[in-house]
């Protein structure tokens, strides 16, 4: 087998969730070739600092206002260009930083092989966030500008890597195109995320794991949690802007034990939380390519009931590994949720999910996919 080229991974400033996904990507790449990371505002306690070569552009985040974010966005692109010019890696992979058109073009001009790998629908995420503080037409215009930069980056790059074919289609990419690699590597640590509590022994407990904010439709889940029968417990796992609102809105249910608020949990504790559940409920907006929690839940033998957005239907296969939402209306979520819990084949769905992850999303499967991608682009 020909030697694979070294890779320089470039990202935007990383949140905790972004750090987890980036760490997974670096682990995959380092198993097949040399890898270094160029990023900004990496969490101080990140394992990446000790495990991989790191170039940190700045400790500043994205900024608390649109103007500050725009300035830092431009400055980070200039810093990226300077660093890329000094790097020896043959391949530059822009992970999540798909709207950073200036360094994408600069790397291409330097003769590097350029790959871009979106983590989700960034323009839509930004639009939702901006609409909380800006007039909707302004938020939409700014998001449209970001989408234009991203599309230009797709066109300039040698290849675009997406998590699944469904994600490629959501981003208006043809999964069959020569420069699109629609089964990009994602992986779950299947030794850590495993079935610890047999599915048949689990209580009728359902839950949500993630950021407690508007984008995740947490308010709709609160309405669902209020209306569940006494033999079903709803668990919220995570933290975010809506945590205090949830604790107030569901105070009676929390006191009675009908609702649990687990708060933020360390990633090492997530498998234990998922093993307590019979169903994970994710009525998210279509902003993420393939939420990591879905793969982690399936690895723990916990079926998922989620909105059919982006790459989700490629993994949450209706009636086989999970269930897809027809609507995020609370009444419909409640009715379908209870129907799922009453299914006689739910233990089979649980086993199918674990088998899917072992077959397609193990570390070995992920490294095989990236070997194929790198071999194809050089």
C-alpha positions as MATLAB code, in Angstrom:
seq = 'XXXXXXXXXXXXXXXXXXXXXXXXXXXXXXXXXXXXXXXXXXXXXXXXXXXXXXXXXXXXXXXXXXXXXXXXXXXXXXXXXXXXXXXXXXXXXXXXXXXXXXXXXXXXXXXXXXXXXXXXXXXXXXXXXXXXXXXXXXXXXXXXXXXXXXXXXXXXXXXXXXXXXXXXXXXXXXXXXXXXXXXXXXXXXXXXXXXXXXXXXXXXXXXXXXXXXXXXXXXXXXXXXXXXXXXXXXXXXXXXXXXXXXXXXXXXXXXXXXXXXXXXXXXXXXXXXXXXXXXXXXXXXXXXXXXXXXXXXXXXXXXXXXXXXXXXXXXXXXXXXXXXXXXXXXXXXXXXXXXXXXXXXXXXXXXXXXXXXXXXXXXXXXXXXXXXXXXXXX';
ca = [
       0.000    0.000    0.000;
       1.361    3.442   -0.963;
       2.298    5.745    1.878;
      -0.474    8.201    2.686;
       0.201   11.952    2.888;
       0.356   13.795    6.197;
      -2.679   15.941    7.012;
      -3.037   19.390    8.551;
      -6.521   19.746   10.071;
      -7.840   23.316   10.308;
     -10.877   24.211   12.426;
     -12.764   27.272   13.640;
     -12.724   28.128   17.380;
     -13.869   25.019   19.200;
     -16.673   24.624   21.708;
     -16.800   21.546   23.926;
     -18.937   19.695   21.368;
     -16.623   20.711   18.536;
     -13.621   19.592   20.553;
     -15.075   16.105   20.971;
     -15.730   15.720   17.254;
     -12.298   17.097   16.329;
     -10.557   14.786   18.784;
     -12.301   11.829   17.157;
     -11.179   12.938   13.700;
      -7.577   13.385   14.859;
      -7.588    9.933   16.451;
      -8.736    8.428   13.152;
      -6.193   10.288   11.041;
      -3.284    9.612   13.398;
      -3.959    5.889   13.014;
      -3.321    6.091    9.257;
      -0.837    8.970    8.790;
       0.810   11.993   10.415;
      -1.553   14.739   11.571;
      -1.439   18.208   13.124;
      -4.220   20.559   14.236;
      -4.536   24.297   13.576;
      -7.310   25.807   15.659;
      -8.335   28.571   18.055;
      -9.678   28.731   21.593;
      -9.158   25.061   22.356;
     -10.552   24.125   25.799;
      -7.733   24.231   28.349;
      -8.316   20.656   29.508;
      -8.594   19.156   26.020;
      -6.898   15.787   25.551;
      -5.764   17.052   22.144;
      -3.024   19.136   23.787;
      -1.216   16.020   24.984;
      -2.051   13.646   22.141;
      -1.503   15.607   18.919;
       0.673   18.323   17.416;
      -1.152   21.621   17.914;
      -0.901   25.139   16.527;
      -3.278   27.461   18.394;
      -3.979   30.672   16.511;
      -5.548   32.574   19.403;
      -7.280   32.013   22.727;
     -10.143   34.308   21.681;
     -13.457   32.679   20.821;
     -15.888   33.633   18.096;
     -17.007   36.794   19.909;
     -20.121   37.931   21.711;
     -21.450   40.193   18.928;
     -21.790   39.892   15.171;
     -19.255   42.670   14.574;
     -16.631   41.143   16.876;
     -17.281   37.714   15.362;
     -16.807   39.115   11.837;
     -13.493   40.756   12.736;
     -12.180   37.626   14.428;
     -13.424   35.544   11.498;
     -11.256   37.605    9.130;
      -8.243   37.707   11.458;
      -8.335   33.950   11.968;
      -8.324   33.409    8.209;
      -5.205   35.543    7.866;
      -3.552   33.651   10.728;
      -4.484   30.360    9.086;
      -2.847   31.433    5.821;
       0.371   32.299    7.643;
       0.463   28.949    9.450;
      -0.451   26.891    6.358;
       2.404   28.516    4.441;
       4.822   27.169    7.053;
       3.420   23.642    7.219;
       4.870   20.687    5.304;
       1.717   18.559    5.192;
       0.559   17.743    1.676;
      -3.145   17.686    2.586;
      -5.051   20.465    4.368;
      -8.447   19.411    5.718;
     -10.818   22.188    6.800;
     -13.039   20.542    9.408;
     -16.131   22.599   10.169;
     -14.290   25.706    8.952;
     -15.897   25.375    5.535;
     -16.709   29.089    5.145;
     -13.044   30.087    5.626;
     -12.640   30.742    1.918;
      -9.395   32.766    2.091;
      -7.204   29.999    3.593;
      -8.961   27.391    1.424;
      -7.934   29.317   -1.694;
      -4.488   30.080   -0.268;
      -3.774   26.410    0.454;
      -4.868   25.514   -3.059;
      -2.551   28.169   -4.543;
       0.335   26.713   -2.527;
      -0.196   23.404   -4.295;
      -1.732   21.627   -1.298;
      -4.481   19.054   -1.673;
      -7.513   20.695   -0.040;
     -10.411   18.845    1.560;
     -13.370   20.440    3.323;
     -15.549   18.538    5.767;
     -18.656   20.290    7.120;
     -19.856   19.253   10.560;
     -23.405   20.378    9.838;
     -25.396   23.216    8.324;
     -23.351   26.119    9.723;
     -25.275   28.896    7.921;
     -28.565   27.627    9.347;
     -27.070   27.377   12.844;
     -25.804   30.950   12.603;
     -29.134   32.217   11.293;
     -31.012   30.658   14.222;
     -28.552   32.168   16.705;
     -28.516   35.585   15.047;
     -32.308   35.801   14.921;
     -32.268   35.955   18.726;
     -30.515   39.344   18.622;
     -30.979   40.707   15.081;
     -33.960   41.427   12.821;
     -34.821   38.306   10.856;
     -34.021   39.822    7.398;
     -30.554   40.849    8.623;
     -29.901   37.434   10.159;
     -30.991   35.734    6.950;
     -28.808   38.005    4.805;
     -25.726   37.361    6.938;
     -26.384   33.620    6.928;
     -26.777   33.777    3.163;
     -23.350   35.410    2.906;
     -21.817   32.616    4.975;
     -23.566   30.030    2.794;
     -22.106   31.694   -0.301;
     -18.598   31.506    1.184;
     -19.143   27.855    2.046;
     -20.365   27.004   -1.454;
     -17.322   28.744   -2.931;
     -15.106   26.707   -0.624;
     -16.776   23.502   -1.828;
     -16.054   24.531   -5.423;
     -12.395   25.442   -4.789;
     -11.508   22.344   -2.749;
     -10.317   19.109   -4.325;
     -12.939   17.204   -2.370;
     -15.822   17.515    0.084;
     -16.245   14.918    2.816;
     -19.653   14.445    4.459;
     -20.736   12.082    7.208;
     -23.460   10.377    5.168;
     -25.102   10.627    1.719;
     -28.139   12.283    3.330;
     -25.948   15.023    4.745;
     -24.426   15.596    1.305;
     -27.863   16.030   -0.223;
     -28.929   18.502    2.493;
     -25.884   20.601    1.609;
     -26.908   20.529   -2.080;
     -24.066   18.181   -2.965;
     -24.390   15.150   -5.212;
     -23.298   12.066   -3.226;
     -22.322   10.437   -6.516;
     -20.081   13.283   -7.705;
     -16.411   12.473   -8.230;
     -15.214   15.089   -5.726;
     -17.727   14.198   -2.990;
     -16.879   11.541   -0.395;
     -20.297   10.926    1.213;
     -19.377    8.311    3.805;
     -16.779   10.207    5.783;
     -15.488    8.615    8.912;
     -17.328    8.974   12.198;
     -16.662    6.581   14.991;
     -17.750    5.599   18.460;
     -15.472    4.143   21.099;
     -17.392    0.890   21.123;
     -15.418   -0.436   24.088;
     -16.581    2.510   26.238;
     -20.041    2.946   24.711;
     -21.469   -0.515   25.158;
     -24.541   -2.264   26.535;
     -23.994   -2.257   30.303;
     -27.640   -2.680   31.342;
     -29.513   -5.281   29.261;
     -32.331   -3.592   27.397;
     -34.995   -5.845   28.911;
     -33.979   -4.724   32.411;
     -34.328   -0.983   31.776;
     -37.167    1.038   33.271;
     -39.624    3.010   31.140;
     -37.310    6.011   31.098;
     -36.812    8.218   28.046;
     -34.548   11.186   27.702;
     -32.772   13.954   25.884;
     -28.992   14.434   25.910;
     -27.441   17.623   24.557;
     -27.493   21.398   24.822;
     -30.619   22.758   26.459;
     -31.392   25.518   23.983;
     -33.918   26.647   21.384;
     -32.180   24.887   18.505;
     -32.873   21.526   20.151;
     -36.635   22.241   20.589;
     -36.317   21.797   24.340;
     -39.513   23.766   25.038;
     -41.494   21.216   23.034;
     -39.893   18.417   25.051;
     -40.906   20.148   28.276;
     -44.527   20.030   27.126;
     -44.133   16.336   26.333;
     -42.517   15.612   29.702;
     -45.442   17.238   31.520;
     -48.002   15.003   29.849;
     -46.451   11.544   30.130;
     -48.176    8.815   32.169;
     -46.879    8.064   35.659;
     -44.989    4.938   34.593;
     -42.739    6.915   32.209;
     -39.911    9.162   33.444;
     -38.358   11.858   31.267;
     -34.665   12.669   31.822;
     -32.898   15.829   30.637;
     -29.115   15.357   30.432;
     -27.067   18.453   29.644;
     -26.841   22.157   30.242;
     -27.609   25.327   28.341;
     -29.541   28.572   28.155;
     -32.886   26.916   28.893;
     -31.864   24.946   31.968;
     -33.242   27.455   34.500;
     -36.425   27.818   32.465;
     -36.844   24.036   32.426;
     -36.321   23.763   36.182;
     -39.020   26.385   36.761;
     -41.432   25.086   34.120;
     -41.161   21.490   35.336;
     -40.773   22.141   39.073;
     -43.810   20.045   40.012;
     -42.767   17.117   37.819;
     -39.177   17.280   39.097;
     -40.380   17.215   42.696;
     -42.605   14.181   42.035;
     -39.833   12.324   40.204;
     -41.691   12.366   36.892;
     -38.849   14.431   35.390;
     -35.121   14.197   36.096;
     -32.619   17.019   35.547;
     -29.195   15.370   35.412;
     -27.319   18.508   34.385;
     -23.990   18.479   32.600;
     -22.166   15.149   32.769;
     -18.572   14.342   31.868;
     -18.175   12.492   28.604;
     -16.876    9.459   30.510;
     -20.236    9.297   32.308;
     -22.382    9.480   29.163;
     -22.450    5.686   28.556;
     -23.932    5.156   32.008;
     -26.615    7.768   31.377;
     -27.543    6.262   28.005;
     -27.763    2.788   29.534;
     -30.491    4.001   31.900;
     -32.767    4.914   28.976;
     -35.114    2.893   26.787;
     -35.321    5.699   24.211;
     -33.399    8.877   23.326;
     -35.609   11.676   21.976;
     -34.011   14.323   19.716;
     -36.390   16.793   18.040;
     -33.498   18.983   16.834;
     -33.471   21.562   14.060;
     -31.656   20.458   10.868;
     -28.321   22.072   11.757;
     -26.110   19.103   12.651;
     -24.789   16.656   10.097;
     -24.995   13.618   12.353;
     -25.202   14.250   16.112;
     -22.610   12.188   17.977;
     -25.154   11.323   20.669;
     -27.109    9.274   18.120;
     -24.160    6.987   17.426;
     -23.317    6.810   21.125;
     -26.893    5.896   22.022;
     -27.075    3.137   19.414;
     -23.733    1.783   20.633;
     -25.297    1.500   24.106;
     -28.268   -0.366   22.676;
     -30.585    2.613   23.173;
     -32.965    3.248   20.245;
     -33.303    6.831   19.010;
     -36.431    8.803   18.062;
     -35.245   11.821   16.074;
     -36.099   14.344   13.396;
     -35.180   13.049    9.899;
     -32.657   15.794    9.136;
     -29.333   15.731    7.296;
     -27.520   12.429    7.873;
     -29.849   11.151   10.605;
     -32.029    8.846    8.414;
     -28.882    7.096    7.163;
     -28.298    5.877   10.731;
     -31.698    6.049   12.444;
     -33.442    3.627   10.124;
     -37.191    3.591   10.654;
     -38.294    0.553   12.617;
     -34.853   -1.052   12.314;
     -32.399    0.951   14.457;
     -34.750    3.713   15.599;
     -37.661    5.936   14.675;
     -38.104    9.167   12.710;
     -40.340   12.067   13.754;
     -43.034   13.211   11.395;
     -43.528   16.402   13.410;
     -42.071   18.298   16.370;
     -45.552   19.093   17.660;
     -45.559   18.014   21.348;
     -48.827   16.073   21.057;
     -47.512   14.061   18.131;
     -44.149   13.446   19.817;
     -45.949   12.197   22.922;
     -48.235    9.855   20.997;
     -45.424    8.362   18.920;
     -43.082    8.105   21.913;
     -45.614    6.047   23.858;
     -46.337    3.899   20.811;
     -42.616    3.166   20.467;
     -42.295    2.208   24.146;
     -45.160   -0.276   23.732;
     -43.607   -2.043   20.716;
     -42.943   -5.731   21.268;
     -39.826   -5.660   19.074;
     -37.998   -2.796   20.821;
     -35.317   -5.162   22.116;
     -34.602   -6.180   18.506;
     -34.322   -2.525   17.487;
     -31.870   -2.079   20.362;
     -29.708   -4.976   19.135;
     -29.834   -3.722   15.529;
     -28.512   -0.319   16.586;
     -25.534   -1.844   18.365;
     -24.785   -4.069   15.368;
     -24.920   -1.082   12.970;
     -22.392    0.877   15.023;
     -20.040   -2.093   15.312;
     -20.228   -2.681   11.560;
     -20.084    0.860   10.164;
     -18.990    3.252   12.927;
     -16.288    1.401   14.845;
     -12.766    2.814   14.950;
     -11.620    0.172   12.472;
     -14.364    1.091    9.996;
     -13.540    4.790   10.342;
      -9.815    4.351    9.699;
     -10.564    2.198    6.659;
     -12.751    4.943    5.209;
     -10.129    7.642    5.695;
      -7.422    5.504    4.126;
      -9.654    5.241    1.080;
     -10.380    8.979    1.012;
      -6.716   10.027    1.330;
      -5.634    7.470   -1.258;
      -8.252    8.827   -3.671;
      -7.286   12.515   -3.443;
      -3.508   12.281   -3.912;
];
